[in-house]
Amino acid sequence: MARQDGRQARQGFGLFEREDALDAAEEALDLLTGLADEVPSPPVSVPAPRDARVIPLHGRTGSAEQRPETPSAQGGVLVYAAPAGLGKTTLLAEIRRRAGARGCTVLSARGGDQEQRVAFHVARQLLQPQLAHASDAELRERLGSWYDIVGPALGLRAATAGSPPDPQGLRDGLDWVLTHLAVRRAPLVVVLDDAHWADPESLGWLASFAPRAEDLPMLLVVAYRPDELPDEGAEFTGRRSGQRPHGLAPLTAEAVARLVRDRIGAHADDAFCHDFWTVTAGNPFETVELAAKVRDRGLDPTADGAHELRDLAAALKGSGLVRRLERLGTATVRLAWACAVLGTEISPALAGALAGLGDEAVADCAERLREARVLAAPGTPDGPLEFVHPLIASAVYRAIPDAIRVAFHGQAAWCVIDAGLGPAAAARHLLETHPEGDPWVVTQLRAAARENLRAGAPDAARRHLARALREPPTADERAAVLFELGSASLLTEPATTVNHLRAALEEPIADPVLRQGIVYRLSQVLAHSDRLVEASELLESENGRTTDARSRLRIQAERFMWDALRSDEPESPARSRRLAALADRLPGRDLTERYIIGLRAWDATLRAEPAAVALRHAERALEGGLSWADESRGFEVPVLVALIHLYADRPGRAEELFAAGTAEFEKQGWRGAHLSFAYTLLGYIRLRRGRLMEAEDFVRAGLRLAERVGPRTPALWYATGVMIEVLLARGRTDEAEQVAREHDFGEPFPATVTIPDCETVHAELLLATGRAEEACAALADIGRRLEPRGKRNPSCSPWQLYLALAEAATGSPARALATAQDAVARARQYGAPSAIGQALRVTAEVSEGAERIKLLEESVDWLDQSPAAYELARSLVALGAALRRTERHAEAAEHLYRGLETAQDCGADGLVEEARAELAAAGLRPRALHTADGNSLTARERAAARASVRGVDPAAALGVDPTTAARLLSSVYRKLGTDRSGLAHALGESGEQESPATGETTAGTPDPVD
C-alpha cells in the first residue's frame, strides 16, 4: 500500500523518469520504519556522552532517561550522484516529504557555494534546529560532558578559554549528538543536498559517520555533483564501501513531452515538444524553467513557435541571464548581487544593507526577482531570501564584475560585523578581498581564527591567519600572527608549524612573554617531530639571551625534559647531576618547579637509584598538581611521574593518576594522540599487573585511536609495541607478528623515548619467533647506546633480560649468565620486588642444575611481594617444571597448580597450556581452578594486610603458618596494585569500601574497559 501511495504522490510533483531513484528511497524508508519483510536489526541503546566509537572510560554523565531502546528498524545510506540540473534537489525534497509523511524526524542541510569555507556550516544546519530552542541548563543536561566540546562548533555557545579540542575529539562529540538524536527521535532521516559544496569539517564528519548509520534507526541521504566532490566525501562515492551511488540520467524525449504538456498545456504538439527536448538536452532544471518562460510569454506550443525556444533558453543562463537581470533595473541587480555574495538563508535586512537599499526597496526588488524566477517564493512573509536554484545563484555570482565582487565581499564583512554575527561569519568574505594593509581586517581574521580553533576547526583557523599574514599585519603584530598560525597548524602540519614559528622568532618581538611562548611551542613541535636535538639546542640558545630568573628556570625545565627523552644525549650523566642538584633545592612552588622535580624522579628511575628515592620525588611533584591537558606544557612529565609508580611496583597508584589524566583528555576533547597514549599506557599498566585480557581491551582502544591519527606516528608506535607485548604474554605469537606487519613495526624507530621500549619489544618478538641472532644483535646495540648514558634500570628498560635469553639461544651460555647476573644486581639496586623477581627468573633460565631451582625459588619469593601476577605465574610454572625434572613431584605439583591458577586469572593462555603440559608430564591431572575474586579483598586478606601495615606478624595475627600468610599478602598486593611499601597508601586512600553484608573490601582501581 505504501508503494502505491508513493507512486500516486509523484503525479504533479515534477518528477519524471525517477522511478528507480524513488524506489530505492521507498525501500530504504520501508526498512527504516519497519514496514519491510526483512528481519529488523536488534535494538541498541543511546550511548553515554563519552561513548563514541572508542571504548569509554569516564564521563558517563548521561542519565538513565538517555538510555532507551531503539525501535526495530534498519538504517543505511542512500546516495545520488549526478551533474548539475538533473533534479537532485527536487528528488531530495520528495524524499523529505515522504519521510515526514511516515512519521520520521527529518534533518536537512544544503551545501552552499559561498559557505564552503565556513566551518561546520552544514553541521549547524542539521543539528542546530534540534537544540537551539533549549536553555543553557537544558543543553548542559542533554549534551552532558560533550557540552563544552560540541557547543561552540554548533554555534550553541561561545567558546571558552583553554585548550581547544582536537578535530577527532570534536567528530566523536558530533557522532554522539547525532547518534543520540537517531535513537531518541527515531526513525531519523538526515538529508544533505549539494554535498560537493559542504564545508570540509562537516563533510568529513558525516562521511566518517556514514558506516554507523546501518546500525542505527537512521537513513542518511546525500546528493552531490560527482565531478566536484572533494576528498572529504570519498566515503559517498562507493570506492570504499562498494555501494555505488544512484545516478540520474537526462530526461528522455517522451518525459520532456509529458512535462511540457503538464506545465504548458495538453495541446503542445509533437514537433514543439521534440524541439523543447533538443534545446534543453533533457536537463530537468532547464526544462522546467523554460516551460515557465514559455507559459509567461504566452508562446504557442506548436511547430510555428518552436523557433523562439533557443532564445528563451539562452536567457536562462550565462549572458542571457545577465541581460535579463539588467532589464529589471540597477537596484534589482544590486540586490541580486548582494544575495549571491551572501550565499544561502539570506536576511533581507543584511542584503539591503549590502546593496545600499531600504526595506521598501528590498521588498520591491525581491518581488521583481521572484517574478523573473531568480529568487524563490518565501516560506513566510519575513523569511530569508533564496535563489530558485543553485545554478542561478552561481550564474549571478559569476556575472558580478571582479572589482565589484571583491568590494561587495569587503562591504559584506562590515555588514556582518555590524549585524552582530561575529568575526567568523565575516571572515569568509574577508578571504575574498585583496590585501590592503588594513589593521581592522587583521583583527577580524585573528578573532575568527580563535573562534574556529576553539570550536575544533584548525584548518579554518589556519586559512584565516594565512590571509591575515598577507594583509599584512603591522610589524608589531607579525610575530604574534605567525605564532597563532603555527599553533593552528600544530595538529595537522607539524613541519609547517616549525617554519611559521622559526619565522616568528626572526621578527622583532618586544613582548618577552610572546617570545617565550613561541620558543616553548617550537621546542614542543620539534620534539614531537622526532627532532629532539634541535629542540634542546633551541632552548639552550634561548637560555643564553633570557635574563629573568623564572623564565630561565622554565627554559631549563623544558630542556631537561627533552634531553631526558633522548636516546642519543651526549652528556647524560652530567645532566643528571645538574638536575639532581637543582631539584633538591626547589620546594615545588609552581608548575615549573614541580616539572623539574618530576623529571628528577624519572631520571632516578632510569638510573636505577633506589625506588624509594624516585617515589619520594614523584610525590613531591604531585603535591601541587600536574595538569595533563595544559596545552603550553605538554603531558610528558605527568605521564612519566605516573609511570614511575608503575616501575616501582605501585601500579594501583599509577592507574589513579592515569584515570585522572584520561578524564582531563576526554573533558578537553583530546581524542586523538593524547587519548591513544592514555588508553595504551593504561593497558600497559594492566599488562604489568598481569590483567592481560583487560590490557588487551585498553590497548586495542588505543590502537584504534592511533590508527586514526596516522601511520608511523608516536602514538601508533606505542600502541603497536604494547599490543605486541600483550599478545606475546597471552601466547598468541602469530597474531603479534601480524600486528607488527600491519603497522610496519620495525626499523627505523623514532629517536625518542620510544627507542628502548619499541626496539626491545621488536627484539622480544624476534626472540619469540625463533630469530635469536637478529634479536641478540639488536639488543646488544641498545645496550651500547644506553650504557654510557647511565640508563640501567631493568624494571623500565628490560633489554638486558632479553639479551641474556638471546645469548643463551645463540650458544653463549657464559655471556648470557653474566648479562643476567648484572641485570639482577641492577634490579636489587633499584629495589622493586617485581624487577628482582623477573631478573632472577631470567637468570635461572640461563643457569643449570640446583642453582636454577634456587634462583626460581627466590624469584617466586620476590614476586609474591609484588603486584606482578603474570611474572609470578611464569616463575611458578618455571619452578614447577624444574622441580618435576628433578623428580620432586609433590613440590612441583604445588607450584604448577598455583602457577596454572594464576596464569588462568591473568588470561595468559599460552602459559596455561604450558602448565597443563607440565602437569601431564608429571602424571597429574589439572584440578578445578579457583579463580581470583576480581579486585575484592577477602576478610582474611584484609586482616593480613592491616596487620602488615601495623607492623604485626600476619601469620601470628591470623593464626596461620607463614606460607599461608605470605600467600594472603601476595594476593593483596596483586589486587591493590602495590608492594609492601605502598600498602598503607593503597588501604587508606584507594577508595576501598567495606561491604556490610560480606565484610569484603573492594579496591578502588579504575573499572576495566567496558
PDB file of C-alpha atoms in Angstrom, residues 119-120 124 152-153 155 157-160 164-165 417 420-427 443-458 460-461 464:
ATOM      1  CA  ALA A 119      33.457  25.609   9.347  1.00  0.00           C
ATOM      2  CA  PHE A 120      30.527  23.425  10.487  1.00  0.00           C
ATOM      3  CA  ARG A 124      24.840  23.573  12.198  1.00  0.00           C
ATOM      4  CA  PRO A 152      30.948  26.114  20.084  1.00  0.00           C
ATOM      5  CA  ALA A 153      31.106  24.084  16.855  1.00  0.00           C
ATOM      6  CA  GLY A 155      27.001  27.747  17.449  1.00  0.00           C
ATOM      7  CA  ARG A 157      27.513  28.672  22.958  1.00  0.00           C
ATOM      8  CA  ALA A 158      30.614  30.815  22.832  1.00  0.00           C
ATOM      9  CA  ALA A 159      33.955  29.047  23.032  1.00  0.00           C
ATOM     10  CA  THR A 160      35.615  29.256  26.415  1.00  0.00           C
ATOM     11  CA  PRO A 164      40.795  23.586  22.054  1.00  0.00           C
ATOM     12  CA  PRO A 165      39.523  20.103  21.237  1.00  0.00           C
ATOM     13  CA  ILE A 417      30.026  42.555  11.946  1.00  0.00           C
ATOM     14  CA  GLY A 420      26.346  41.207  15.365  1.00  0.00           C
ATOM     15  CA  LEU A 421      27.078  37.945  13.541  1.00  0.00           C
ATOM     16  CA  GLY A 422      30.693  37.874  14.672  1.00  0.00           C
ATOM     17  CA  PRO A 423      34.162  37.660  13.110  1.00  0.00           C
ATOM     18  CA  ALA A 424      33.838  34.038  11.994  1.00  0.00           C
ATOM     19  CA  ALA A 425      30.860  34.945   9.757  1.00  0.00           C
ATOM     20  CA  ALA A 426      32.733  37.946   8.375  1.00  0.00           C
ATOM     21  CA  ALA A 427      35.960  36.065   7.762  1.00  0.00           C
ATOM     22  CA  THR A 443      41.923  41.977  13.822  1.00  0.00           C
ATOM     23  CA  GLN A 444      38.785  40.321  12.478  1.00  0.00           C
ATOM     24  CA  LEU A 445      40.676  37.448  10.873  1.00  0.00           C
ATOM     25  CA  ARG A 446      42.632  36.749  14.066  1.00  0.00           C
ATOM     26  CA  ALA A 447      39.412  36.794  16.070  1.00  0.00           C
ATOM     27  CA  ALA A 448      37.766  34.433  13.580  1.00  0.00           C
ATOM     28  CA  ALA A 449      40.763  32.113  13.783  1.00  0.00           C
ATOM     29  CA  ARG A 450      40.481  31.995  17.562  1.00  0.00           C
ATOM     30  CA  GLU A 451      36.780  31.159  17.293  1.00  0.00           C
ATOM     31  CA  ASN A 452      37.428  28.363  14.820  1.00  0.00           C
ATOM     32  CA  LEU A 453      40.346  26.958  16.764  1.00  0.00           C
ATOM     33  CA  ARG A 454      38.304  26.859  19.961  1.00  0.00           C
ATOM     34  CA  ALA A 455      35.485  25.226  18.021  1.00  0.00           C
ATOM     35  CA  GLY A 456      37.768  22.441  16.795  1.00  0.00           C
ATOM     36  CA  ALA A 457      38.380  23.662  13.231  1.00  0.00           C
ATOM     37  CA  PRO A 458      42.147  24.283  12.984  1.00  0.00           C
ATOM     38  CA  ALA A 460      39.689  27.066   9.025  1.00  0.00           C
ATOM     39  CA  ALA A 461      41.742  28.972  11.602  1.00  0.00           C
ATOM     40  CA  HIS A 464      42.143  32.975   8.245  1.00  0.00           C
TER      41      HIS A 464
END
